[in-house]
């Protein structure tokens, strides 16, 4: 098999392992300590990552990425194994969850950097589409595995944690044996006199990345909003909630299949504009008529818009940013998006406390509208794009 095939395999195993962990441990934290503890640890992790975004990006751009990827997996596996031995230790539970958030940050940054390093020029869109599909399939398997473990023993999460740790270790071995373990090479057109951390990224690319991440931010908020609105407010069955996830996956896989076709120049801006507009419209519809059918159709559009927007801006970044700067770029964007996620989540809590959960989908539509206006205004300025 090629290095790219091994990369996708390692990515799939680690994604499933962390997916199971990220389903099981938050459930245990909420059950034991309440939802506020979960949000507090998540917010603190996002703040730490934002403060360390430049150092982390420089590390990814200067250290051997394969070894860095494998080392992160091994450390995470050891923490999971430690928690499996003492799953009732609340301090350890919160520590492992915090470290899991740090790992996820590095995971996405390093994965994107390795993709940039080993994928041939002109093929970034295709492989970003493949990784989008892989992410949805791994989420499906993670959900099934978590459900299986919960059905076997709901009193202890030790089997779940041991399985996650084992998957991480296997994935780390694949990375060490089959992926590049040397320091990243500098592209021929990169400035050799300028350090990656000091280089300024084009404003147009930063706007494309941040505005293109608005659907992703909304999807993360939907993970909180949907259970509250569908089950608690609208009194629909758990089946409706589960089916929205299924339809979301259908849309995301369709985005992965289409994303490999690639866009260049103004095409990338048009895609981000259309995905923002689509997400806006299909947040507005369930705010007006939250029927199951509307929720299912909206879920397809949410999955498609988020997947296609993410593939588009990441492909643009890999095409425009050199190999020794790409980690710094993704670290900056990922940390910034994380802070926005936490801020908007706190905003949702405040607004819903004043006006109720009925405003939930309207709040998401407002976020998309702001992103759309900012991006459209930037497009009208020749000095920006």
Short mmCIF file of C-alpha atoms in Angstrom, two decimals:
data_model
loop_
_atom_site.label_atom_id
_atom_site.label_comp_id
_atom_site.label_asym_id
_atom_site.label_seq_id
_atom_site.Cartn_x
_atom_site.Cartn_y
_atom_site.Cartn_z
CA UNK A 1 0.00 0.00 0.00
CA UNK A 2 1.09 3.62 -0.60
CA UNK A 3 1.99 6.05 2.17
CA UNK A 4 -1.29 7.85 1.59
CA UNK A 5 -3.24 4.63 2.11
CA UNK A 6 -1.40 3.93 5.37
CA UNK A 7 -2.01 7.53 6.41
CA UNK A 8 -5.76 7.18 5.86
CA UNK A 9 -5.76 3.83 7.73
CA UNK A 10 -3.88 5.29 10.71
CA UNK A 11 -6.15 8.31 10.67
CA UNK A 12 -9.24 6.08 10.64
CA UNK A 13 -8.07 3.95 13.60
CA UNK A 14 -7.12 6.97 15.70
CA UNK A 15 -10.37 8.77 14.79
CA UNK A 16 -12.50 5.80 15.85
CA UNK A 17 -10.50 5.41 19.07
CA UNK A 18 -10.84 9.07 20.02
CA UNK A 19 -14.45 9.12 18.84
CA UNK A 20 -15.38 6.37 21.29
CA UNK A 21 -13.49 8.19 24.05
CA UNK A 22 -15.17 11.52 23.24
CA UNK A 23 -18.60 9.93 23.46
CA UNK A 24 -17.95 8.00 26.67
CA UNK A 25 -15.93 10.41 28.82
CA UNK A 26 -18.15 13.51 28.44
CA UNK A 27 -21.12 11.29 29.35
CA UNK A 28 -19.29 10.18 32.49
CA UNK A 29 -18.26 13.75 33.41
CA UNK A 30 -21.81 15.10 33.00
CA UNK A 31 -23.21 12.16 34.94
CA UNK A 32 -20.70 12.56 37.78
CA UNK A 33 -19.94 16.30 37.95
CA UNK A 34 -22.56 18.01 35.78
CA UNK A 35 -22.45 19.85 32.48
CA UNK A 36 -20.76 22.97 33.88
CA UNK A 37 -17.58 20.98 34.60
CA UNK A 38 -17.47 19.80 30.99
CA UNK A 39 -17.84 23.30 29.58
CA UNK A 40 -15.32 24.77 32.04
CA UNK A 41 -12.60 22.27 31.10
CA UNK A 42 -13.32 22.74 27.38
CA UNK A 43 -13.16 26.52 27.68
CA UNK A 44 -9.87 26.38 29.64
CA UNK A 45 -8.34 24.06 27.03
CA UNK A 46 -9.36 26.39 24.19
CA UNK A 47 -7.85 29.36 26.03
CA UNK A 48 -4.55 27.53 26.61
CA UNK A 49 -4.37 26.50 22.96
CA UNK A 50 -5.08 30.03 21.77
CA UNK A 51 -2.23 31.37 23.90
CA UNK A 52 0.15 28.67 22.63
CA UNK A 53 -1.00 28.68 19.00
CA UNK A 54 2.22 30.16 17.58
CA UNK A 55 4.54 27.87 19.52
CA UNK A 56 2.49 24.81 18.63
CA UNK A 57 2.45 25.73 14.96
CA UNK A 58 6.21 26.29 14.97
CA UNK A 59 6.68 22.88 16.61
CA UNK A 60 4.64 21.16 13.88
CA UNK A 61 6.60 22.98 11.18
CA UNK A 62 10.05 22.20 12.59
CA UNK A 63 9.80 18.73 14.20
CA UNK A 64 9.46 15.44 12.28
CA UNK A 65 5.70 15.28 11.83
CA UNK A 66 5.39 11.50 11.74
CA UNK A 67 7.22 11.14 15.06
CA UNK A 68 5.24 14.03 16.54
CA UNK A 69 1.97 12.44 15.44
CA UNK A 70 2.95 9.04 16.87
CA UNK A 71 4.25 10.56 20.13
CA UNK A 72 0.95 12.40 20.69
CA UNK A 73 -0.97 9.16 20.12
CA UNK A 74 1.24 7.19 22.53
CA UNK A 75 0.88 9.77 25.30
CA UNK A 76 -2.88 9.88 24.81
CA UNK A 77 -3.04 6.08 24.87
CA UNK A 78 -1.10 6.01 28.16
CA UNK A 79 -3.48 8.54 29.72
CA UNK A 80 -6.49 6.51 28.58
CA UNK A 81 -4.96 3.35 30.01
CA UNK A 82 -4.30 5.13 33.30
CA UNK A 83 -7.91 6.28 33.48
CA UNK A 84 -9.07 2.75 32.63
CA UNK A 85 -7.32 1.57 35.79
CA UNK A 86 -8.97 4.24 37.96
CA UNK A 87 -12.15 5.40 36.14
CA UNK A 88 -13.72 6.78 39.33
CA UNK A 89 -10.95 9.29 40.00
CA UNK A 90 -12.61 12.63 39.16
CA UNK A 91 -9.35 14.64 39.08
CA UNK A 92 -7.81 12.15 36.65
CA UNK A 93 -11.04 12.13 34.63
CA UNK A 94 -10.93 15.91 34.12
CA UNK A 95 -7.18 15.83 33.43
CA UNK A 96 -7.58 13.20 30.72
CA UNK A 97 -10.46 15.12 29.15
CA UNK A 98 -8.35 18.31 29.16
CA UNK A 99 -5.43 16.45 27.57
CA UNK A 100 -7.86 14.97 25.05
CA UNK A 101 -8.83 18.48 23.92
CA UNK A 102 -5.15 19.39 23.57
CA UNK A 103 -4.53 16.18 21.61
CA UNK A 104 -7.43 16.88 19.25
CA UNK A 105 -5.98 20.29 18.46
CA UNK A 106 -2.59 18.81 17.59
CA UNK A 107 -4.25 15.92 15.78
CA UNK A 108 -6.02 18.19 13.29
CA UNK A 109 -3.02 20.49 12.85
CA UNK A 110 -0.53 17.64 12.33
CA UNK A 111 -2.94 15.71 10.08
CA UNK A 112 -3.37 18.75 7.84
CA UNK A 113 0.39 19.35 7.77
CA UNK A 114 1.15 15.73 6.86
CA UNK A 115 -1.50 15.87 4.13
CA UNK A 116 0.23 18.95 2.73
CA UNK A 117 3.59 17.16 2.91
CA UNK A 118 2.80 13.80 1.29
CA UNK A 119 -0.02 14.61 -1.14
CA UNK A 120 1.17 15.55 -4.65
CA UNK A 121 0.57 19.11 -5.86
CA UNK A 122 -2.85 19.48 -7.46
CA UNK A 123 -4.33 16.56 -5.47
CA UNK A 124 -5.08 18.41 -2.22
CA UNK A 125 -8.80 18.77 -2.95
CA UNK A 126 -9.18 15.09 -3.78
CA UNK A 127 -7.52 13.89 -0.59
CA UNK A 128 -9.27 16.45 1.60
CA UNK A 129 -12.50 15.03 0.20
CA UNK A 130 -11.34 11.49 1.03
CA UNK A 131 -10.45 12.57 4.57
CA UNK A 132 -13.89 14.17 4.97
CA UNK A 133 -15.53 10.86 4.02
CA UNK A 134 -13.14 8.97 6.30
CA UNK A 135 -14.08 11.29 9.16
CA UNK A 136 -17.78 10.58 8.71
CA UNK A 137 -17.25 6.81 8.44
CA UNK A 138 -15.05 6.81 11.55
CA UNK A 139 -17.71 8.79 13.44
CA UNK A 140 -20.26 6.16 12.44
CA UNK A 141 -18.03 3.33 13.67
CA UNK A 142 -17.18 5.22 16.87
CA UNK A 143 -20.86 5.69 17.65
CA UNK A 144 -21.57 2.02 17.02
CA UNK A 145 -18.61 0.90 19.14
CA UNK A 146 -19.61 3.21 22.00
CA UNK A 147 -23.19 1.92 21.89
CA UNK A 148 -21.89 -1.65 21.97
CA UNK A 149 -19.68 -1.01 25.00
CA UNK A 150 -22.46 0.81 26.84
CA UNK A 151 -24.80 -2.10 26.19
CA UNK A 152 -22.26 -4.52 27.65
CA UNK A 153 -21.47 -2.66 30.85
CA UNK A 154 -22.86 0.74 31.75
CA UNK A 155 -21.32 0.73 35.24
CA UNK A 156 -17.68 0.99 34.14
CA UNK A 157 -15.97 2.70 31.22
CA UNK A 158 -12.77 0.68 31.59
CA UNK A 159 -13.44 -1.53 28.51
CA UNK A 160 -14.12 1.58 26.40
CA UNK A 161 -10.93 3.26 27.58
CA UNK A 162 -8.79 0.13 27.07
CA UNK A 163 -10.16 -0.26 23.53
CA UNK A 164 -9.46 3.42 22.74
CA UNK A 165 -5.91 3.14 24.10
CA UNK A 166 -5.26 0.00 22.03
CA UNK A 167 -6.50 1.67 18.85
CA UNK A 168 -4.26 4.68 19.46
CA UNK A 169 -1.19 2.48 19.95
CA UNK A 170 -1.84 0.52 16.75
CA UNK A 171 -2.30 3.77 14.84
CA UNK A 172 0.97 5.18 16.25
CA UNK A 173 2.86 2.09 15.04
CA UNK A 174 1.50 2.54 11.52
CA UNK A 175 2.55 6.20 11.56
CA UNK A 176 6.07 5.44 12.78
CA UNK A 177 6.68 2.68 10.23
CA UNK A 178 4.96 4.10 7.15
CA UNK A 179 4.89 7.91 7.38
CA UNK A 180 7.74 10.45 7.05
CA UNK A 181 9.79 10.77 10.24
CA UNK A 182 12.28 13.39 9.05
CA UNK A 183 11.95 17.12 9.61
CA UNK A 184 9.67 18.82 7.03
CA UNK A 185 11.39 19.90 3.82
CA UNK A 186 11.24 23.52 2.68
CA UNK A 187 9.44 24.12 -0.61
CA UNK A 188 11.61 25.54 -3.39
CA UNK A 189 9.63 28.80 -3.48
CA UNK A 190 9.71 29.42 0.28
CA UNK A 191 11.75 32.27 1.73
CA UNK A 192 14.77 30.68 3.39
CA UNK A 193 15.66 33.83 5.36
CA UNK A 194 12.33 34.15 7.14
CA UNK A 195 11.27 31.97 10.08
CA UNK A 196 7.83 30.35 9.72
CA UNK A 197 6.52 31.91 12.94
CA UNK A 198 7.33 35.46 11.75
CA UNK A 199 5.75 35.20 8.32
CA UNK A 200 2.37 36.87 7.82
CA UNK A 201 -0.34 34.94 6.02
CA UNK A 202 -2.39 36.67 3.29
CA UNK A 203 -5.47 38.44 4.66
CA UNK A 204 -7.58 36.93 1.89
CA UNK A 205 -6.60 33.40 2.96
CA UNK A 206 -7.26 34.12 6.64
CA UNK A 207 -10.71 35.47 5.80
CA UNK A 208 -11.41 32.45 3.62
CA UNK A 209 -10.39 30.13 6.48
CA UNK A 210 -12.26 31.88 9.28
CA UNK A 211 -15.44 32.56 7.29
CA UNK A 212 -15.23 29.07 5.82
CA UNK A 213 -15.11 27.72 9.39
CA UNK A 214 -18.43 29.35 10.35
CA UNK A 215 -20.44 26.24 9.30
CA UNK A 216 -18.10 24.10 11.42
CA UNK A 217 -18.64 26.40 14.42
CA UNK A 218 -22.41 26.09 13.92
CA UNK A 219 -22.16 22.30 13.68
CA UNK A 220 -20.30 22.21 17.00
CA UNK A 221 -23.06 24.35 18.54
CA UNK A 222 -25.65 22.01 17.01
CA UNK A 223 -24.16 19.17 19.06
CA UNK A 224 -25.38 21.08 22.12
CA UNK A 225 -28.52 22.62 20.63
CA UNK A 226 -30.11 19.61 18.91
CA UNK A 227 -30.61 17.40 21.99
CA UNK A 228 -32.08 20.34 23.92
CA UNK A 229 -34.45 21.52 21.17
CA UNK A 230 -35.48 18.21 19.61
CA UNK A 231 -35.94 16.14 22.77
CA UNK A 232 -36.64 18.67 25.52
CA UNK A 233 -38.37 21.57 23.75
CA UNK A 234 -40.16 19.92 20.82
CA UNK A 235 -40.74 16.62 22.66
CA UNK A 236 -39.78 14.50 19.66
CA UNK A 237 -38.49 10.98 20.19
CA UNK A 238 -34.84 9.99 20.34
CA UNK A 239 -35.33 8.46 16.90
CA UNK A 240 -35.73 11.93 15.36
CA UNK A 241 -32.50 13.07 17.01
CA UNK A 242 -30.66 9.98 15.77
CA UNK A 243 -31.99 10.38 12.22
CA UNK A 244 -30.77 13.98 12.03
CA UNK A 245 -27.25 12.61 12.60
CA UNK A 246 -27.77 10.03 9.86
CA UNK A 247 -28.94 12.65 7.37
CA UNK A 248 -26.05 14.94 8.37
CA UNK A 249 -23.63 12.11 7.53
CA UNK A 250 -25.26 11.68 4.12
CA UNK A 251 -24.70 15.36 3.35
CA UNK A 252 -21.10 15.31 4.58
CA UNK A 253 -20.22 12.25 2.49
CA UNK A 254 -21.75 13.94 -0.55
CA UNK A 255 -19.52 16.94 0.15
CA UNK A 256 -16.49 14.65 0.34
CA UNK A 257 -17.34 13.09 -3.02
CA UNK A 258 -17.87 16.49 -4.66
CA UNK A 259 -15.00 18.26 -2.90
CA UNK A 260 -12.37 16.30 -4.79
CA UNK A 261 -13.29 18.07 -8.01
CA UNK A 262 -11.49 21.19 -6.76
CA UNK A 263 -11.94 24.91 -7.29
CA UNK A 264 -9.37 27.62 -7.87
CA UNK A 265 -9.30 31.41 -7.84
CA UNK A 266 -12.72 32.98 -7.42
CA UNK A 267 -14.31 29.53 -7.33
CA UNK A 268 -13.17 29.00 -3.74
CA UNK A 269 -14.76 32.27 -2.66
CA UNK A 270 -17.99 31.36 -4.42
CA UNK A 271 -18.12 27.97 -2.68
CA UNK A 272 -17.64 29.50 0.78
CA UNK A 273 -20.30 32.14 0.00
CA UNK A 274 -22.80 29.52 -1.16
CA UNK A 275 -22.17 27.21 1.80
CA UNK A 276 -22.66 30.10 4.23
CA UNK A 277 -25.88 31.08 2.47
CA UNK A 278 -27.14 27.48 2.44
CA UNK A 279 -26.38 27.02 6.14
CA UNK A 280 -28.15 30.33 6.89
CA UNK A 281 -31.33 29.37 4.99
CA UNK A 282 -31.53 25.91 6.53
CA UNK A 283 -31.04 27.26 10.05
CA UNK A 284 -33.82 29.77 9.39
CA UNK A 285 -36.28 27.12 8.15
CA UNK A 286 -36.32 24.99 11.34
CA UNK A 287 -36.55 28.21 13.35
CA UNK A 288 -39.83 28.90 11.52
CA UNK A 289 -41.19 25.34 11.08
CA UNK A 290 -39.30 22.78 13.19
CA UNK A 291 -40.99 19.66 11.83
CA UNK A 292 -39.09 16.35 11.58
CA UNK A 293 -38.97 16.56 7.76
CA UNK A 294 -37.53 20.07 7.87
CA UNK A 295 -34.95 18.94 10.43
CA UNK A 296 -33.93 15.97 8.22
CA UNK A 297 -33.55 18.12 5.09
CA UNK A 298 -31.69 20.79 7.05
CA UNK A 299 -29.34 18.16 8.45
CA UNK A 300 -28.36 17.08 4.93
CA UNK A 301 -27.59 20.70 4.01
CA UNK A 302 -25.67 21.25 7.27
CA UNK A 303 -23.46 18.24 6.59
CA UNK A 304 -22.94 19.18 2.95
CA UNK A 305 -22.21 22.86 3.65
CA UNK A 306 -19.79 22.18 6.50
CA UNK A 307 -17.92 19.47 4.61
CA UNK A 308 -17.63 21.39 1.34
CA UNK A 309 -16.61 24.64 3.01
CA UNK A 310 -13.93 22.91 5.07
CA UNK A 311 -12.52 21.04 2.06
CA UNK A 312 -12.43 24.27 0.06
CA UNK A 313 -10.55 26.49 2.51
CA UNK A 314 -8.16 23.74 3.57
CA UNK A 315 -7.34 22.99 -0.07
CA UNK A 316 -6.73 26.71 -0.68
CA UNK A 317 -4.39 26.82 2.32
CA UNK A 318 -2.39 23.79 1.17
CA UNK A 319 -2.05 25.33 -2.27
CA UNK A 320 -0.92 28.76 -1.04
CA UNK A 321 1.09 28.02 2.13
CA UNK A 322 4.48 26.32 1.99
CA UNK A 323 5.35 23.04 3.68
CA UNK A 324 7.31 24.69 6.52
CA UNK A 325 4.56 27.20 7.29
CA UNK A 326 1.44 25.06 7.03
CA UNK A 327 1.47 23.87 10.64
CA UNK A 328 1.67 27.44 11.91
CA UNK A 329 -1.23 28.41 9.66
CA UNK A 330 -3.52 25.58 10.77
CA UNK A 331 -2.58 26.09 14.44
CA UNK A 332 -3.52 29.77 14.21
CA UNK A 333 -6.86 29.10 12.50
CA UNK A 334 -7.80 26.13 14.69
CA UNK A 335 -7.05 27.99 17.93
CA UNK A 336 -8.96 31.07 16.77
CA UNK A 337 -11.96 28.98 15.76
CA UNK A 338 -11.86 27.23 19.14
CA UNK A 339 -12.06 30.52 21.01
CA UNK A 340 -14.96 31.64 18.81
CA UNK A 341 -16.76 28.37 19.54
CA UNK A 342 -16.50 28.86 23.29
CA UNK A 343 -17.53 32.52 23.11
CA UNK A 344 -20.57 31.73 20.95
CA UNK A 345 -21.55 28.85 23.25
CA UNK A 346 -21.53 31.19 26.25
CA UNK A 347 -23.52 33.67 24.18
CA UNK A 348 -26.09 30.97 23.42
CA UNK A 349 -26.47 30.17 27.11
CA UNK A 350 -27.01 33.83 27.97
CA UNK A 351 -29.53 34.45 25.19
CA UNK A 352 -31.46 31.21 25.81
CA UNK A 353 -31.66 32.08 29.51
CA UNK A 354 -33.34 35.37 28.58
CA UNK A 355 -35.58 34.28 25.71
CA UNK A 356 -35.76 30.50 25.93
CA UNK A 357 -34.54 27.70 23.70
CA UNK A 358 -36.99 28.70 20.97
CA UNK A 359 -34.34 31.08 19.63
CA UNK A 360 -31.79 28.27 19.12
CA UNK A 361 -31.94 27.87 15.34
CA UNK A 362 -32.41 31.62 14.91
CA UNK A 363 -29.18 32.14 16.83
CA UNK A 364 -27.34 29.85 14.40
CA UNK A 365 -28.90 31.69 11.45
CA UNK A 366 -27.64 34.98 12.90
CA UNK A 367 -24.09 33.60 13.19
CA UNK A 368 -24.17 32.51 9.54
CA UNK A 369 -25.61 35.86 8.47
CA UNK A 370 -22.78 37.74 10.20
CA UNK A 371 -20.19 35.44 8.59
CA UNK A 372 -21.82 35.91 5.19
CA UNK A 373 -21.90 39.71 5.50
CA UNK A 374 -18.25 39.87 6.62
CA UNK A 375 -17.10 37.63 3.77
CA UNK A 376 -19.24 39.38 1.14
CA UNK A 377 -17.99 42.80 2.30
CA UNK A 378 -14.38 41.61 2.06
CA UNK A 379 -14.98 40.31 -1.46
CA UNK A 380 -16.12 43.76 -2.56
CA UNK A 381 -12.76 45.24 -1.59
CA UNK A 382 -10.11 44.68 -4.28
CA UNK A 383 -7.28 45.21 -1.77
CA UNK A 384 -8.53 42.23 0.29
CA UNK A 385 -9.02 39.67 -2.49
#
